[in-house]
Amino acid sequence: MSSKGNVALVTGGSRGIGRAVCLELARRGAAVAVNYGGSAAAAAETVQLCRALGVEAEAFQADVADPAACEGLVTAVKERFGRLDILVNNAGIARDGLLMTAKEEDFTKTLDTNLKGAYFCTKAAAKVMLRQKYGRIICLSSIVGLRGNPGQTAYAASKAGVIGLVKAAAKELAGRDITVNAVAPGFIESDMTAALPDKTRQAMLTTIPKGRPGSPEEVAQAVAFFAAPECAYITGQVLCVDGGIAV
Ligand code: NAP
């Protein structure tokens, strides 16, 4: 399915799943706004890789946990590209710790980035999309938001919250040809999972029926499916890309 002529904004497009999403959307013909938090060099590399695929691309720094920065981000993308058709709320962090010992500040930071970040960007993008009477919004949730995981109360709460946000926004925006869906990855090779202790990684791998971690590119396929113009009658859904964990 082609996204030719569309303009996409991918938060956290500098690395990992976000970068793979930028490249897949570029491959399908979309112009790409690559948001990043701190990794300017990595974001510039994503931009170059997108341009090499023959589309326009530009990097935009913004902390998604900051509502004013999210407003500014969407405004800047609209000014640069003239419209905004696809928003991918991908930026995310994991600050793990057991319920009884984890710090409240880590809980707050995780919710601010993963849940409020998606909320701020969705709200800012929806303003543009409502006027356009067209939009595709995709949020990265997680299998952990559906099933929980010991040591990840903050992350699980943020990713479960994203699903609630997706379902409510899907109902509010459906009348204007704006769909809102979630992709829930399982265990995907990226900087985020590379940071996990080896014991945790091994334990997680044993739960995957496919017997291997997923790749960022495999997640990007699901995101690109929801982002396509043809994907007009699917909204409020959660698609697991998890090698069978949730079955
Ligand atoms: P990653 O490799 O750690 O990359 C995270 C990305 O988010 C980076 O591009 C980072 O940009 C950006 N980011 C973080 N905080 C930000 C902020 N405040 N403002 C703007 N950008 C910010 O993570 P990943 O594995 O690719 O994960 C991507 C998404 O998929 C996340 O939402 C994650 O929760 C979800 N997910 C991942 C897995 C997995 O197994 N990897 C599983 C389920 C769900 P900078 O470096 O530029 O700051």
Tab-separated table of N, CA, C and O in Angstrom, residues 5-51:
chain	number	residue	atom	x	y	z
A	5	GLY	N	2.724	11.005	-1.512
A	5	GLY	CA	2.112	12.324	-1.386
A	5	GLY	C	1.710	12.684	0.036
A	5	GLY	O	1.375	13.822	0.315
A	6	ASN	N	1.739	11.731	0.934
A	6	ASN	CA	1.397	12.008	2.334
A	6	ASN	C	2.599	12.608	3.061
A	6	ASN	O	3.738	12.406	2.659
A	7	VAL	N	2.286	13.323	4.147
A	7	VAL	CA	3.329	13.841	5.030
A	7	VAL	C	3.196	13.136	6.381
A	7	VAL	O	2.111	13.117	6.966
A	8	ALA	N	4.302	12.562	6.843
A	8	ALA	CA	4.287	11.802	8.105
A	8	ALA	C	5.191	12.454	9.137
A	8	ALA	O	6.280	12.930	8.809
A	9	LEU	N	4.717	12.481	10.374
A	9	LEU	CA	5.557	12.893	11.506
A	9	LEU	C	5.749	11.675	12.410
A	9	LEU	O	4.766	11.080	12.868
A	10	VAL	N	7.003	11.323	12.628
A	10	VAL	CA	7.315	10.168	13.483
A	10	VAL	C	8.074	10.676	14.700
A	10	VAL	O	9.196	11.203	14.570
A	11	THR	N	7.482	10.546	15.899
A	11	THR	CA	8.210	10.983	17.090
A	11	THR	C	9.234	9.908	17.453
A	11	THR	O	9.004	8.708	17.262
A	12	GLY	N	10.386	10.360	17.946
A	12	GLY	CA	11.458	9.401	18.243
A	12	GLY	C	11.902	8.667	16.992
A	12	GLY	O	12.115	7.456	17.017
A	13	GLY	N	12.063	9.412	15.899
A	13	GLY	CA	12.451	8.792	14.630
A	13	GLY	C	13.960	8.641	14.468
A	13	GLY	O	14.429	8.166	13.443
A	14	SER	N	14.692	9.039	15.487
A	14	SER	CA	16.153	9.011	15.361
A	14	SER	C	16.738	7.607	15.397
A	14	SER	O	17.743	7.330	14.750
A	15	ARG	N	16.093	6.722	16.170
A	15	ARG	CA	16.703	5.400	16.397
A	15	ARG	C	15.634	4.308	16.399
A	15	ARG	O	14.437	4.587	16.421
A	16	GLY	N	16.084	3.058	16.424
A	16	GLY	CA	15.238	1.896	16.706
A	16	GLY	C	14.002	1.771	15.838
A	16	GLY	O	14.056	1.945	14.609
A	17	ILE	N	12.873	1.485	16.475
A	17	ILE	CA	11.622	1.274	15.752
A	17	ILE	C	11.227	2.545	14.995
A	17	ILE	O	10.778	2.489	13.849
A	18	GLY	N	11.422	3.695	15.624
A	18	GLY	CA	11.054	4.969	14.985
A	18	GLY	C	11.788	5.172	13.672
A	18	GLY	O	11.187	5.595	12.682
A	19	ARG	N	13.087	4.871	13.669
A	19	ARG	CA	13.842	5.009	12.415
A	19	ARG	C	13.299	4.041	11.355
A	19	ARG	O	13.115	4.425	10.187
A	20	ALA	N	13.028	2.811	11.748
A	20	ALA	CA	12.511	1.819	10.780
A	20	ALA	C	11.166	2.278	10.211
A	20	ALA	O	10.878	2.079	9.025
A	21	VAL	N	10.343	2.908	11.055
A	21	VAL	CA	9.046	3.421	10.590
A	21	VAL	C	9.264	4.552	9.578
A	21	VAL	O	8.627	4.584	8.519
A	22	CYS	N	10.191	5.470	9.901
A	22	CYS	CA	10.498	6.563	8.953
A	22	CYS	C	10.888	5.983	7.595
A	22	CYS	O	10.396	6.438	6.552
A	23	LEU	N	11.743	4.980	7.605
A	23	LEU	CA	12.239	4.426	6.339
A	23	LEU	C	11.147	3.678	5.579
A	23	LEU	O	11.066	3.761	4.352
A	24	GLU	N	10.293	2.963	6.299
A	24	GLU	CA	9.219	2.231	5.612
A	24	GLU	C	8.216	3.208	4.984
A	24	GLU	O	7.760	3.005	3.854
A	25	LEU	N	7.894	4.274	5.725
A	25	LEU	CA	6.965	5.268	5.165
A	25	LEU	C	7.609	5.984	3.967
A	25	LEU	O	6.941	6.267	2.973
A	26	ALA	N	8.906	6.244	4.059
A	26	ALA	CA	9.625	6.858	2.935
A	26	ALA	C	9.599	5.923	1.724
A	26	ALA	O	9.349	6.358	0.595
A	27	ARG	N	9.835	4.637	1.977
A	27	ARG	CA	9.804	3.641	0.890
A	27	ARG	C	8.441	3.648	0.198
A	27	ARG	O	8.329	3.400	-0.994
A	28	ARG	N	7.386	3.940	0.981
A	28	ARG	CA	6.032	3.963	0.423
A	28	ARG	C	5.654	5.343	-0.105
A	28	ARG	O	4.484	5.605	-0.408
A	29	GLY	N	6.630	6.267	-0.150
A	29	GLY	CA	6.426	7.535	-0.838
A	29	GLY	C	6.053	8.731	0.016
A	29	GLY	O	5.798	9.814	-0.515
A	30	ALA	N	6.010	8.563	1.341
A	30	ALA	CA	5.640	9.701	2.202
A	30	ALA	C	6.849	10.598	2.463
A	30	ALA	O	7.975	10.107	2.589
A	31	ALA	N	6.587	11.910	2.564
A	31	ALA	CA	7.602	12.828	3.082
A	31	ALA	C	7.649	12.624	4.591
A	31	ALA	O	6.607	12.391	5.212
A	32	VAL	N	8.839	12.705	5.183
A	32	VAL	CA	8.958	12.322	6.595
A	32	VAL	C	9.563	13.423	7.461
A	32	VAL	O	10.663	13.920	7.187
A	33	ALA	N	8.838	13.784	8.523
A	33	ALA	CA	9.363	14.664	9.557
A	33	ALA	C	9.864	13.764	10.679
A	33	ALA	O	9.086	13.029	11.285
A	34	VAL	N	11.169	13.839	10.908
A	34	VAL	CA	11.817	12.957	11.890
A	34	VAL	C	11.991	13.715	13.197
A	34	VAL	O	12.857	14.581	13.310
A	35	ASN	N	11.164	13.413	14.184
A	35	ASN	CA	11.342	14.061	15.495
A	35	ASN	C	12.398	13.309	16.304
A	35	ASN	O	12.528	12.097	16.183
A	36	TYR	N	13.123	14.055	17.114
A	36	TYR	CA	14.063	13.426	18.047
A	36	TYR	C	14.102	14.230	19.334
A	36	TYR	O	13.691	15.394	19.365
A	37	GLY	N	14.595	13.572	20.405
A	37	GLY	CA	14.744	14.256	21.676
A	37	GLY	C	16.154	14.789	21.831
A	37	GLY	O	16.382	15.994	21.779
A	38	GLY	N	17.121	13.872	21.959
A	38	GLY	CA	18.503	14.289	22.178
A	38	GLY	C	19.494	13.821	21.132
A	38	GLY	O	20.611	14.332	21.065
A	39	SER	N	19.095	12.848	20.303
A	39	SER	CA	20.061	12.234	19.374
A	39	SER	C	20.056	12.927	18.005
A	39	SER	O	19.563	12.378	17.010
A	40	ALA	N	20.651	14.141	17.974
A	40	ALA	CA	20.639	14.942	16.735
A	40	ALA	C	21.353	14.232	15.586
A	40	ALA	O	20.861	14.224	14.452
A	41	ALA	N	22.510	13.636	15.856
A	41	ALA	CA	23.286	12.995	14.785
A	41	ALA	C	22.518	11.801	14.211
A	41	ALA	O	22.479	11.596	12.991
A	42	ALA	N	21.895	11.024	15.093
A	42	ALA	CA	21.128	9.852	14.632
A	42	ALA	C	19.920	10.303	13.812
A	42	ALA	O	19.587	9.691	12.790
A	43	ALA	N	19.280	11.399	14.237
A	43	ALA	CA	18.127	11.923	13.490
A	43	ALA	C	18.565	12.389	12.100
A	43	ALA	O	17.877	12.140	11.101
A	44	ALA	N	19.723	13.042	12.037
A	44	ALA	CA	20.242	13.515	10.742
A	44	ALA	C	20.515	12.321	9.825
A	44	ALA	O	20.291	12.400	8.609
A	45	GLU	N	20.967	11.230	10.407
A	45	GLU	CA	21.229	10.026	9.608
A	45	GLU	C	19.912	9.445	9.073
A	45	GLU	O	19.831	9.052	7.904
A	46	THR	N	18.867	9.421	9.927
A	46	THR	CA	17.551	8.942	9.462
A	46	THR	C	17.074	9.795	8.291
A	46	THR	O	16.562	9.279	7.293
A	47	VAL	N	17.258	11.118	8.417
A	47	VAL	CA	16.840	12.040	7.345
A	47	VAL	C	17.569	11.696	6.045
A	47	VAL	O	16.938	11.602	4.969
A	48	GLN	N	18.880	11.491	6.139
A	48	GLN	CA	19.662	11.165	4.931
A	48	GLN	C	19.178	9.856	4.307
A	48	GLN	O	19.047	9.749	3.085
A	49	LEU	N	18.881	8.870	5.152
A	49	LEU	CA	18.425	7.566	4.653
A	49	LEU	C	17.059	7.701	3.954
A	49	LEU	O	16.812	7.065	2.928
A	50	CYS	N	16.195	8.560	4.507
A	50	CYS	CA	14.879	8.786	3.881
A	50	CYS	C	15.063	9.478	2.523
A	50	CYS	O	14.451	9.086	1.523
A	51	ARG	N	15.918	10.504	2.520
A	51	ARG	CA	16.138	11.245	1.262
A	51	ARG	C	16.709	10.328	0.190
A	51	ARG	O	16.380	10.465	-0.998
